[in-house]
mmCIF file of C-alpha atoms in Angstrom:
data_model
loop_
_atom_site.group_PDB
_atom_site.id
_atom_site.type_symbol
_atom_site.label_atom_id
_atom_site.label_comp_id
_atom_site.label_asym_id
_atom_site.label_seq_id
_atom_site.Cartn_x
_atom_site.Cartn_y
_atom_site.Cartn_z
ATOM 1 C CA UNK A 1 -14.145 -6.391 -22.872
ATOM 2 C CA UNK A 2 -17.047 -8.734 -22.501
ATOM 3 C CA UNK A 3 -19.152 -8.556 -19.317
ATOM 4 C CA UNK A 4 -21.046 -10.924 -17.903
ATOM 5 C CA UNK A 5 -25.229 -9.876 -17.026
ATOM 6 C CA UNK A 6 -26.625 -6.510 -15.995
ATOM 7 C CA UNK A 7 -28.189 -4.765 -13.120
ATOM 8 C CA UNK A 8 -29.578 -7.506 -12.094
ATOM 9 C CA UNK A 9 -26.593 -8.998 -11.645
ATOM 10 C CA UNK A 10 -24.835 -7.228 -10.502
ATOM 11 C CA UNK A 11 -27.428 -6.658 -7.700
ATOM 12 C CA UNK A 12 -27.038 -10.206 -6.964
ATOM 13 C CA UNK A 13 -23.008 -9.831 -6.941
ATOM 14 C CA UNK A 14 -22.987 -7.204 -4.280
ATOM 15 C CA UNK A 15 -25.444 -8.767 -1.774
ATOM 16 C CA UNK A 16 -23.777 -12.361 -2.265
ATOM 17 C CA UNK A 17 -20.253 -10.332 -1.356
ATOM 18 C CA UNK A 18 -21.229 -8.620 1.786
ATOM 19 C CA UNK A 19 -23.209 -11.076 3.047
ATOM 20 C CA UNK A 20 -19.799 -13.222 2.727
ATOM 21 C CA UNK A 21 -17.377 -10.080 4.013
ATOM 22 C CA UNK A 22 -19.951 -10.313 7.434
ATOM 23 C CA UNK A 23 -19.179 -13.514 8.255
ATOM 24 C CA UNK A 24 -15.372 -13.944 7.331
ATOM 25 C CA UNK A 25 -13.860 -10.125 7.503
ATOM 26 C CA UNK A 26 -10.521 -10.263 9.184
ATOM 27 C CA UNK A 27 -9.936 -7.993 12.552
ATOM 28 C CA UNK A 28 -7.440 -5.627 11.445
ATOM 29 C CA UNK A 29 -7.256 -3.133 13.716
ATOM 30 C CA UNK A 30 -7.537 -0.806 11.299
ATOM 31 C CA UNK A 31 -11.114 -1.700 10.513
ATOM 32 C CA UNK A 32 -12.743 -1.159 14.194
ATOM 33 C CA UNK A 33 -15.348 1.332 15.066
ATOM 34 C CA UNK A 34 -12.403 2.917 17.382
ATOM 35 C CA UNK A 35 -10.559 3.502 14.348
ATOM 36 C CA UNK A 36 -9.271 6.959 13.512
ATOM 37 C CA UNK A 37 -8.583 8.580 9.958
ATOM 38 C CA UNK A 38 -5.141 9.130 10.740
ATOM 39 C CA UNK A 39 -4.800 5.026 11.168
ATOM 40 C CA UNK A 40 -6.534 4.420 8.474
ATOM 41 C CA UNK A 41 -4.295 6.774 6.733
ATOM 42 C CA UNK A 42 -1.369 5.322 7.815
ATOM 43 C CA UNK A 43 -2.750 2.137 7.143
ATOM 44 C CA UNK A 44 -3.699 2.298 3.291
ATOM 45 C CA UNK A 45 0.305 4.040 2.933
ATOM 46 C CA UNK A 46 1.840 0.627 5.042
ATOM 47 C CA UNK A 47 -0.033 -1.714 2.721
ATOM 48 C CA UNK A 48 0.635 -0.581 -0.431
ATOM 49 C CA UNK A 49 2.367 -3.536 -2.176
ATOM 50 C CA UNK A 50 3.000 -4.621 1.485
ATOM 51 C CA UNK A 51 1.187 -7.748 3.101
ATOM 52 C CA UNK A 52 -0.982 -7.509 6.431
ATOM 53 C CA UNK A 53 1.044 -9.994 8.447
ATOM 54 C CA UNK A 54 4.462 -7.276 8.096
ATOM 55 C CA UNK A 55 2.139 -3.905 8.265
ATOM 56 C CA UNK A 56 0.377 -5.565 12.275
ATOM 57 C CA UNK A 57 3.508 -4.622 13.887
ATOM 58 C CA UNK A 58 4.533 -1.790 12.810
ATOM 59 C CA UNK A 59 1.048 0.038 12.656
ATOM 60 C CA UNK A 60 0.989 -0.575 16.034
ATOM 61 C CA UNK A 61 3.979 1.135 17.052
ATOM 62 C CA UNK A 62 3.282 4.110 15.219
ATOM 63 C CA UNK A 63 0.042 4.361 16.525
ATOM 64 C CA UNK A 64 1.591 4.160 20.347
ATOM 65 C CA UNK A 65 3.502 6.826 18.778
ATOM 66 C CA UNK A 66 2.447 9.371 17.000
ATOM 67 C CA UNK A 67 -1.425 8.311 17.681
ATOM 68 C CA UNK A 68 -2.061 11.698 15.804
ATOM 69 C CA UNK A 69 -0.393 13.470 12.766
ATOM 70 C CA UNK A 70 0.690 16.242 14.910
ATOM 71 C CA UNK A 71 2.822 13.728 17.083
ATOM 72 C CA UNK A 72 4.291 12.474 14.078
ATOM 73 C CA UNK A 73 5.004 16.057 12.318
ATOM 74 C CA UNK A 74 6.621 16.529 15.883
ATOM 75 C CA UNK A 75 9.474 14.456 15.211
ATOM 76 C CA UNK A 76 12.376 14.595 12.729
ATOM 77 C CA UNK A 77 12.028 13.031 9.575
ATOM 78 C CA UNK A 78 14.846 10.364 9.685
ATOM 79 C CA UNK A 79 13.096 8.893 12.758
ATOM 80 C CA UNK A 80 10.108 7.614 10.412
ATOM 81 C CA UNK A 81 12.160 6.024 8.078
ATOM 82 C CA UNK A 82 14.034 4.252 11.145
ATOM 83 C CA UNK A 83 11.163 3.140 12.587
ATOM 84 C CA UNK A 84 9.778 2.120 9.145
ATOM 85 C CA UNK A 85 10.761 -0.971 10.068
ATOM 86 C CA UNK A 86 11.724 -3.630 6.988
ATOM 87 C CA UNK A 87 8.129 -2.829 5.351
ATOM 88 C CA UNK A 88 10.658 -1.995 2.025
ATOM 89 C CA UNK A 89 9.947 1.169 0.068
ATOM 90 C CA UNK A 90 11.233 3.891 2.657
ATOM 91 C CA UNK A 91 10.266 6.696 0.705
ATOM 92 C CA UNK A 92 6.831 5.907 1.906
ATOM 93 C CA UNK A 93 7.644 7.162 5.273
ATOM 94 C CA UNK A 94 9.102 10.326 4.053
ATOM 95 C CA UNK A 95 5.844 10.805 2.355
ATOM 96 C CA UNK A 96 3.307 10.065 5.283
ATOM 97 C CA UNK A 97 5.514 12.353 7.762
ATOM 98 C CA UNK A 98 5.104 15.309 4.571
ATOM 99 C CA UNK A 99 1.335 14.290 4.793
ATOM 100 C CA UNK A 100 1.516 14.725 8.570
ATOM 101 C CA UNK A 101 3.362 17.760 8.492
ATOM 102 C CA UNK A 102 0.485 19.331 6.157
ATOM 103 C CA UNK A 103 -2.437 17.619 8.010
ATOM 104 C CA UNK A 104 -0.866 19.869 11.139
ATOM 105 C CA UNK A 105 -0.210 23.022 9.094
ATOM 106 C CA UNK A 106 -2.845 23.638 7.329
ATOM 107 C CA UNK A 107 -6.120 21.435 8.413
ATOM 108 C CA UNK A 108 -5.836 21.871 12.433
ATOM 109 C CA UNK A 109 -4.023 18.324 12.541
ATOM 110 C CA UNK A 110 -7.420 16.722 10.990
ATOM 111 C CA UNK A 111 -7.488 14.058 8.494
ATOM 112 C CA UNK A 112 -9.181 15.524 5.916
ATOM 113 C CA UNK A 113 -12.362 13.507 4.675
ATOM 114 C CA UNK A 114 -13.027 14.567 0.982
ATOM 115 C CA UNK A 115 -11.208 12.961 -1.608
ATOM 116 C CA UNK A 116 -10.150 16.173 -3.141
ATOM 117 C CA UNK A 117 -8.445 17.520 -0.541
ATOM 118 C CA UNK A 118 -7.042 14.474 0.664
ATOM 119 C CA UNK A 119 -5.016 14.709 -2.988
ATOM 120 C CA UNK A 120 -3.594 17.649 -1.764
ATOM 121 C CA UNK A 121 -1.288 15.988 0.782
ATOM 122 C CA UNK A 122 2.142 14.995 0.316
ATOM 123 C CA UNK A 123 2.204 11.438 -1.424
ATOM 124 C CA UNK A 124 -1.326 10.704 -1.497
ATOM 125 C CA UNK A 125 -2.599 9.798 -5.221
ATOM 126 C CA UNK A 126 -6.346 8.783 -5.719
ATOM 127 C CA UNK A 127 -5.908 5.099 -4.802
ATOM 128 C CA UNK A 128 -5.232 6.390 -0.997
ATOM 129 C CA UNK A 129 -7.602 9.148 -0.925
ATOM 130 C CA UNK A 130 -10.681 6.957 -2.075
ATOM 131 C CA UNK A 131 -9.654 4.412 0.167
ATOM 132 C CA UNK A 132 -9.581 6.853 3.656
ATOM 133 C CA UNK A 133 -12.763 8.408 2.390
ATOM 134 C CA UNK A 134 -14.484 5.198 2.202
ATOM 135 C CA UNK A 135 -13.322 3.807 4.968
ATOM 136 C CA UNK A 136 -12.451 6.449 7.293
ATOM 137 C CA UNK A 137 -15.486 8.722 6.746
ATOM 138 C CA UNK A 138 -18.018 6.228 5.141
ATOM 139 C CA UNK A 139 -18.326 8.133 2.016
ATOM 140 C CA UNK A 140 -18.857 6.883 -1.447
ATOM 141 C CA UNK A 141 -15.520 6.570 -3.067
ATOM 142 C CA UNK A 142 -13.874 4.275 -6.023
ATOM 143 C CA UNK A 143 -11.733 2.225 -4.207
ATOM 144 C CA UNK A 144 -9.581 0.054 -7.026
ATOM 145 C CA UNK A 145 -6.570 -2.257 -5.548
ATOM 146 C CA UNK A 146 -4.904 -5.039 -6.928
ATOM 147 C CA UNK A 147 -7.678 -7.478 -5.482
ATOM 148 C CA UNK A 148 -10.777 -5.672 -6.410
ATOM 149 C CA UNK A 149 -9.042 -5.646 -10.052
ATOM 150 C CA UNK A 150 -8.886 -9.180 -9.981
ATOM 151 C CA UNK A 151 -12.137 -9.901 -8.967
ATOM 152 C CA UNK A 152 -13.781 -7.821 -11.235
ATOM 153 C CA UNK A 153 -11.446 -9.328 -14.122
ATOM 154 C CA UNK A 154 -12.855 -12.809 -12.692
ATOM 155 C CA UNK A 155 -16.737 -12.155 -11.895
ATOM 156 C CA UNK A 156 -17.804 -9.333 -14.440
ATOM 157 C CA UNK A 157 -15.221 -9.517 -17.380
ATOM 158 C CA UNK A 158 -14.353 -12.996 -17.764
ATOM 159 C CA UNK A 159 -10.446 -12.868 -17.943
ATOM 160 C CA UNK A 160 -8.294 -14.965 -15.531
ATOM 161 C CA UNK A 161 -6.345 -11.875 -14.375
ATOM 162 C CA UNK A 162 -6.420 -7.759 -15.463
ATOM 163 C CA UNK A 163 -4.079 -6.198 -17.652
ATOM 164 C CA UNK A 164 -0.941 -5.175 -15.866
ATOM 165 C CA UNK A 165 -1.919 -1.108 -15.671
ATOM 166 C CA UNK A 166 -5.032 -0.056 -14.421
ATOM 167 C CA UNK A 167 -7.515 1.084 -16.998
ATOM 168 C CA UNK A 168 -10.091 3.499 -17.305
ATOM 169 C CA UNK A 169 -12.730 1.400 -18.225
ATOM 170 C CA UNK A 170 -11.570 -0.792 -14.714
ATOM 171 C CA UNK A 171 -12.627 2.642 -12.769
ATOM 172 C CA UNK A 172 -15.696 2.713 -14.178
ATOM 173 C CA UNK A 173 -17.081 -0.661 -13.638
ATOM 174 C CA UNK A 174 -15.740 -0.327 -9.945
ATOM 175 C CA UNK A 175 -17.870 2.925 -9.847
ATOM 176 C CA UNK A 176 -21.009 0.985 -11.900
ATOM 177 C CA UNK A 177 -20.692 -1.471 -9.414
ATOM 178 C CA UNK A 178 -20.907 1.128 -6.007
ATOM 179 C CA UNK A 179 -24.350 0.665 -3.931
ATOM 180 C CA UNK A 180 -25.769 4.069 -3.856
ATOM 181 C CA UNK A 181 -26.413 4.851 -0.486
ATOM 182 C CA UNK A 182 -22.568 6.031 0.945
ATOM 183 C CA UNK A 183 -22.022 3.313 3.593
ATOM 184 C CA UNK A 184 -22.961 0.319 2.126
ATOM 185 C CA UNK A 185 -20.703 1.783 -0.474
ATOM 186 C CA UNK A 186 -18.034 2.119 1.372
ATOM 187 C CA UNK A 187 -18.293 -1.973 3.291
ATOM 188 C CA UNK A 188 -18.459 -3.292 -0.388
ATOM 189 C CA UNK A 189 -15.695 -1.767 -1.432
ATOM 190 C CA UNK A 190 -13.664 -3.269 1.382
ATOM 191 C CA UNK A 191 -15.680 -6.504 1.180
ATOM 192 C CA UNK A 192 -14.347 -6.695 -2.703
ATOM 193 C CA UNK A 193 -10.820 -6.209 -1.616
ATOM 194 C CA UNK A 194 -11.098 -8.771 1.197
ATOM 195 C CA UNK A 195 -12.796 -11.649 -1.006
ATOM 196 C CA UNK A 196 -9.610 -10.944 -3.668
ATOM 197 C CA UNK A 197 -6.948 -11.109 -0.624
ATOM 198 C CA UNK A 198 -8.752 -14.206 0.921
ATOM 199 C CA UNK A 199 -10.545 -15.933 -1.377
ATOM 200 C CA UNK A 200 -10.034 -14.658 -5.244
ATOM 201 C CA UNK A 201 -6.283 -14.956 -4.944
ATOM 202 C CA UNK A 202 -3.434 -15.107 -7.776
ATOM 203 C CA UNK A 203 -2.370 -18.152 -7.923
ATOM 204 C CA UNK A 204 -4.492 -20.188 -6.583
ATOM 205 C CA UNK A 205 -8.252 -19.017 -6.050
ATOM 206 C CA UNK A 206 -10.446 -20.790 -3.689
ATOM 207 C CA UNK A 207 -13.648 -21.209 -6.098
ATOM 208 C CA UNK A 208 -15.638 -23.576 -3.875
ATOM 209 C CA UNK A 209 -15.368 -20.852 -1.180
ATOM 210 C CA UNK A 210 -16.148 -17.858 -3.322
ATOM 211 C CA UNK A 211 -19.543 -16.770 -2.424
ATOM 212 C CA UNK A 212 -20.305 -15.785 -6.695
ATOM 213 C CA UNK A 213 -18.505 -18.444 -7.727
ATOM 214 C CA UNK A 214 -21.767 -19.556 -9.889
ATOM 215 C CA UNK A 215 -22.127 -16.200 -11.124
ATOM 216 C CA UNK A 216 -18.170 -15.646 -12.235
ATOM 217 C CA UNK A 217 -18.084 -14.602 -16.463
ATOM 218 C CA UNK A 218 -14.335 -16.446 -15.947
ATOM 219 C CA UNK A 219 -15.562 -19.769 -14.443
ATOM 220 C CA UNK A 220 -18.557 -19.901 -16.623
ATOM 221 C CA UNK A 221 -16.171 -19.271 -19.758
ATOM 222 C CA UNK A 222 -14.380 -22.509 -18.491
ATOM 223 C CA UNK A 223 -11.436 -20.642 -16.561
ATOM 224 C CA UNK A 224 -9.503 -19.774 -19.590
ATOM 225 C CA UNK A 225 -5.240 -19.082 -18.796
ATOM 226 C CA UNK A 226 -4.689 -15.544 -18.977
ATOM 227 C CA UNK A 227 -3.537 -14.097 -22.367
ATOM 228 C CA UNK A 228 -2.668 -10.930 -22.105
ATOM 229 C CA UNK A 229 0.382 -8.585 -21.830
ATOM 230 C CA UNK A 230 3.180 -10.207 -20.102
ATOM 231 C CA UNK A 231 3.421 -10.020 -16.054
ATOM 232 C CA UNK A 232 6.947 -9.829 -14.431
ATOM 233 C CA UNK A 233 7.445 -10.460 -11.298
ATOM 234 C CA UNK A 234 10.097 -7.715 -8.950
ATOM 235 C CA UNK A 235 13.607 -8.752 -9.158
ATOM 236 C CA UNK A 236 15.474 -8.225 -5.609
ATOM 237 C CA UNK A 237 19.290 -9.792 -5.561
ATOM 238 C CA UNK A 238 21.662 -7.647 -7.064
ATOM 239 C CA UNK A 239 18.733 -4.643 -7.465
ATOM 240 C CA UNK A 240 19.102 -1.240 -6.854
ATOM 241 C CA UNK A 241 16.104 -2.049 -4.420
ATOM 242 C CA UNK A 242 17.900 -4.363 -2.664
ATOM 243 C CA UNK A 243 21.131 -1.937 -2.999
ATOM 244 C CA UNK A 244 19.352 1.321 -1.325
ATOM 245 C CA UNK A 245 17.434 -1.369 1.307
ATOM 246 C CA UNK A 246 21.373 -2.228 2.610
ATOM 247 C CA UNK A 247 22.276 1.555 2.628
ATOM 248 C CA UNK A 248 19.424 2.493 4.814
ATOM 249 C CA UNK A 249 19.361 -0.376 7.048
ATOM 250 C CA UNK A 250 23.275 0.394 7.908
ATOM 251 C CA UNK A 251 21.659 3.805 9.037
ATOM 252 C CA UNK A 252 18.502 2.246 10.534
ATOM 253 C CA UNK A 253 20.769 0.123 12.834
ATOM 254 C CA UNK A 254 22.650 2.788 13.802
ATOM 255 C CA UNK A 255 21.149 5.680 15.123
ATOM 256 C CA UNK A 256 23.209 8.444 14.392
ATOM 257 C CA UNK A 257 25.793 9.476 11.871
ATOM 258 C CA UNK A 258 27.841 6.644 10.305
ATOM 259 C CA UNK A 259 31.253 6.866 8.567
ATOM 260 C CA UNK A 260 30.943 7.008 4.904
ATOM 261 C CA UNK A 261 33.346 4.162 4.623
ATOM 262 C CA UNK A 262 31.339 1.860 7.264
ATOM 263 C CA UNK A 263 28.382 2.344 4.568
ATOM 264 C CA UNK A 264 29.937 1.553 1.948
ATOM 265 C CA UNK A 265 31.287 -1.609 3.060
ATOM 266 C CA UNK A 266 27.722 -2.886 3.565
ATOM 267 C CA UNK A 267 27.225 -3.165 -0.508
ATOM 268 C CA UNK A 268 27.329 -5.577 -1.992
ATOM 269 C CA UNK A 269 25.434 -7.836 0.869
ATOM 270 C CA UNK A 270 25.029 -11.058 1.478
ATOM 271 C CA UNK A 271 23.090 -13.104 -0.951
ATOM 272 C CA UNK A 272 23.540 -10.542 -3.761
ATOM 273 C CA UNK A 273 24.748 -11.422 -6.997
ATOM 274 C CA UNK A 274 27.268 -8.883 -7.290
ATOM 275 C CA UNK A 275 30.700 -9.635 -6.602
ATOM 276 C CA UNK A 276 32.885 -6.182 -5.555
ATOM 277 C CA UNK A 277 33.448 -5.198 -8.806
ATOM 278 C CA UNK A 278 34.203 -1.451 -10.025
ATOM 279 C CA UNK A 279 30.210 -2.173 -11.447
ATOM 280 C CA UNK A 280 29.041 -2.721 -8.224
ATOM 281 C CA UNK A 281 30.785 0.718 -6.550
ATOM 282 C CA UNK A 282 29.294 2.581 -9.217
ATOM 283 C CA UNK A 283 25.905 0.894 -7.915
ATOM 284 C CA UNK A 284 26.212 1.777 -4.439
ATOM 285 C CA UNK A 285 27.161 5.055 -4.785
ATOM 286 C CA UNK A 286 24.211 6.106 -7.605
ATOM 287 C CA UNK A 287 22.218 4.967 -5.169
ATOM 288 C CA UNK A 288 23.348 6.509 -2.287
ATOM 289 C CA UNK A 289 23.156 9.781 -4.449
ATOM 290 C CA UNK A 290 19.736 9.189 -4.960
ATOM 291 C CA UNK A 291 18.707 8.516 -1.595
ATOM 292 C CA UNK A 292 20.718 11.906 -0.857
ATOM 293 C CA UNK A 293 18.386 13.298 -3.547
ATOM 294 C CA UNK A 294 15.147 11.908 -2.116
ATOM 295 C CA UNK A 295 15.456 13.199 1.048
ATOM 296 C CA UNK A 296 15.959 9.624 2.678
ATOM 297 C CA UNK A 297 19.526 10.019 3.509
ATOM 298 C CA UNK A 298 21.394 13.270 5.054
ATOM 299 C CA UNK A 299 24.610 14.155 4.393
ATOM 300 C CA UNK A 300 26.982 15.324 7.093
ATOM 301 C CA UNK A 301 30.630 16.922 6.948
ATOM 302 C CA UNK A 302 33.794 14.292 7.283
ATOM 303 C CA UNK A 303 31.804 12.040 4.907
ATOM 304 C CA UNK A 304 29.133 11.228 7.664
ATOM 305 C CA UNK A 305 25.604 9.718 6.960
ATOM 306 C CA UNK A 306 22.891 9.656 8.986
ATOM 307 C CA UNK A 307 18.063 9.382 8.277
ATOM 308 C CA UNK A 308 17.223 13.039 8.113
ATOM 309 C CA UNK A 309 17.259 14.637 11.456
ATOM 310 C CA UNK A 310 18.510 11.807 13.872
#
């Protein structure tokens, strides 16, 4: 993997990036000194393959809430998952109500700020506990998203995009690349995700905005087309995604209990691709066993439904 100049450089890199991420940061509310762990927590969970402009809302209300994890841990289940919202990928409520639950249990209802224990909760991999550590508690932390892969792919290793899967040897230039002292640390790890989601995008990356652009290994190689392992793009008509989305929305809408038969009518939905067929029964109802299975979806005698608890 080539990269592109050394400590100098990369010297150069980080003080060109946060001098940018001080003048155009967003306000995400998320981000302000009044900020909390918990929201922060609750924050990195909402965004995960999620944009901003759909997590706004709906961080909001769960911070009116359950402005705490205890408040959360409070209520049943199912009423996360209803008030989930249409962020898409439910089970991510489930999860942060499991963190909350063990937050309250057995930390005194306190985020906890070290990365190791904050691997011990429910749901929370090392993507999510870097990211609270560094930007809940300040602390030192390798924080690798989607956009900080990017823009190291871009500015240090000279390819147009990264390889699908995040690699090892990704970690460790995002770690090579940390400031030492723990809170400038922590704002350029946050500044590299914010020049990727603003700036260093996909499709379309503003270079004559990008604050390194005259450093970047991939501009200076001429911007070559990306050549490695194929990228597909997320299916939704016809998916099991979009099959289990239907299912729980039915419930969402609801309330309380619904007739199995009501649910079932809801697949396939509108704009699908799938047409009624004996295929498409078998869909709905592997799906709705595995949304039994996860924990999303309770079962109730009479062939009821309802979100766990509500």
């Amino acid at each position: 993997m080539r990269r592109h100049g050394g400590g100098g450089h990369a010297e150069v890199l980080r003080s060109r990036v946060l001098e940018w991420y001080a003048g155009h940061q967003r306000d995400l509310p998320w981000r302000r000194p009044d900020r909390t762990p918990w929201g922060v927590l609750v924050s990195e969970v909402m965004l995960q393959q999620t944009p901003v402009a759909r997590v706004l809302p709906v961080w909001e209300r769960w911070m009116d809430w359950w402005p705490t994890p205890s408040l959360l841990a409070e209520v049943p289940s199912g009423v996360a998952v209803r008030e989930w919202g249409r962020l898409g990928y439910p089970r991510r409520a489930l999860r942060l109500h499991a963190a909350a639950t063990a937050i309250r249990e057995h930390h005194r209802g306190e985020v906890p700020a070290d990365e190791e224990t904050l691997r011990t909760l429910p749901g929370i991999g090392d993507y999510t506990a870097a990211a609270v550590a560094a930007f809940a508690f300040g602390r030192r932390a390798t924080v690798v998203d989607t956009n900080v892969r990017r823009v190291q792919a871009r500015a240090v290793t000279g390819t147009a995009l990264p390889s699908p899967s995040l690699t090892r040897a990704e970690v460790d230039l995002a770690t090579g690349l940390l400031p030492t002292d723990d809170g400038e640390a922590a704002t350029w790890s946050v500044a590299v995700m914010e020049l990727g989601a603003l700036v260093c995008t996909a499709r379309a990356p503003r270079c004559g905005e990008c604050p390194v652009a005259d450093l970047c290994a991939w501009r200076l190689a001429g911007s070559p087309p990306y050549t490695g392992p194929t990228r597909r793009g997320q299916a939704w008509a016809g998916t099991d995604r979009q099959c289990r989305g239907t299912l729980v929305q039915v419930l969402r809408d609801a309330g309380g209990p619904v007739l199995g038969t009501v649910l079932r009518a809801a697949w396939p939905a509108a704009g699908s691709d799938d047409t009624g067929t004996e295929g498409t029964a078998l869909q709905r109802d592997r799906c709705l066993d595995a949304l039994v299975a996860e924990g999303l979806v309770e079962p109730l005698p009479g062939d009821r439904f309802r979100l766990p608890g509500t």
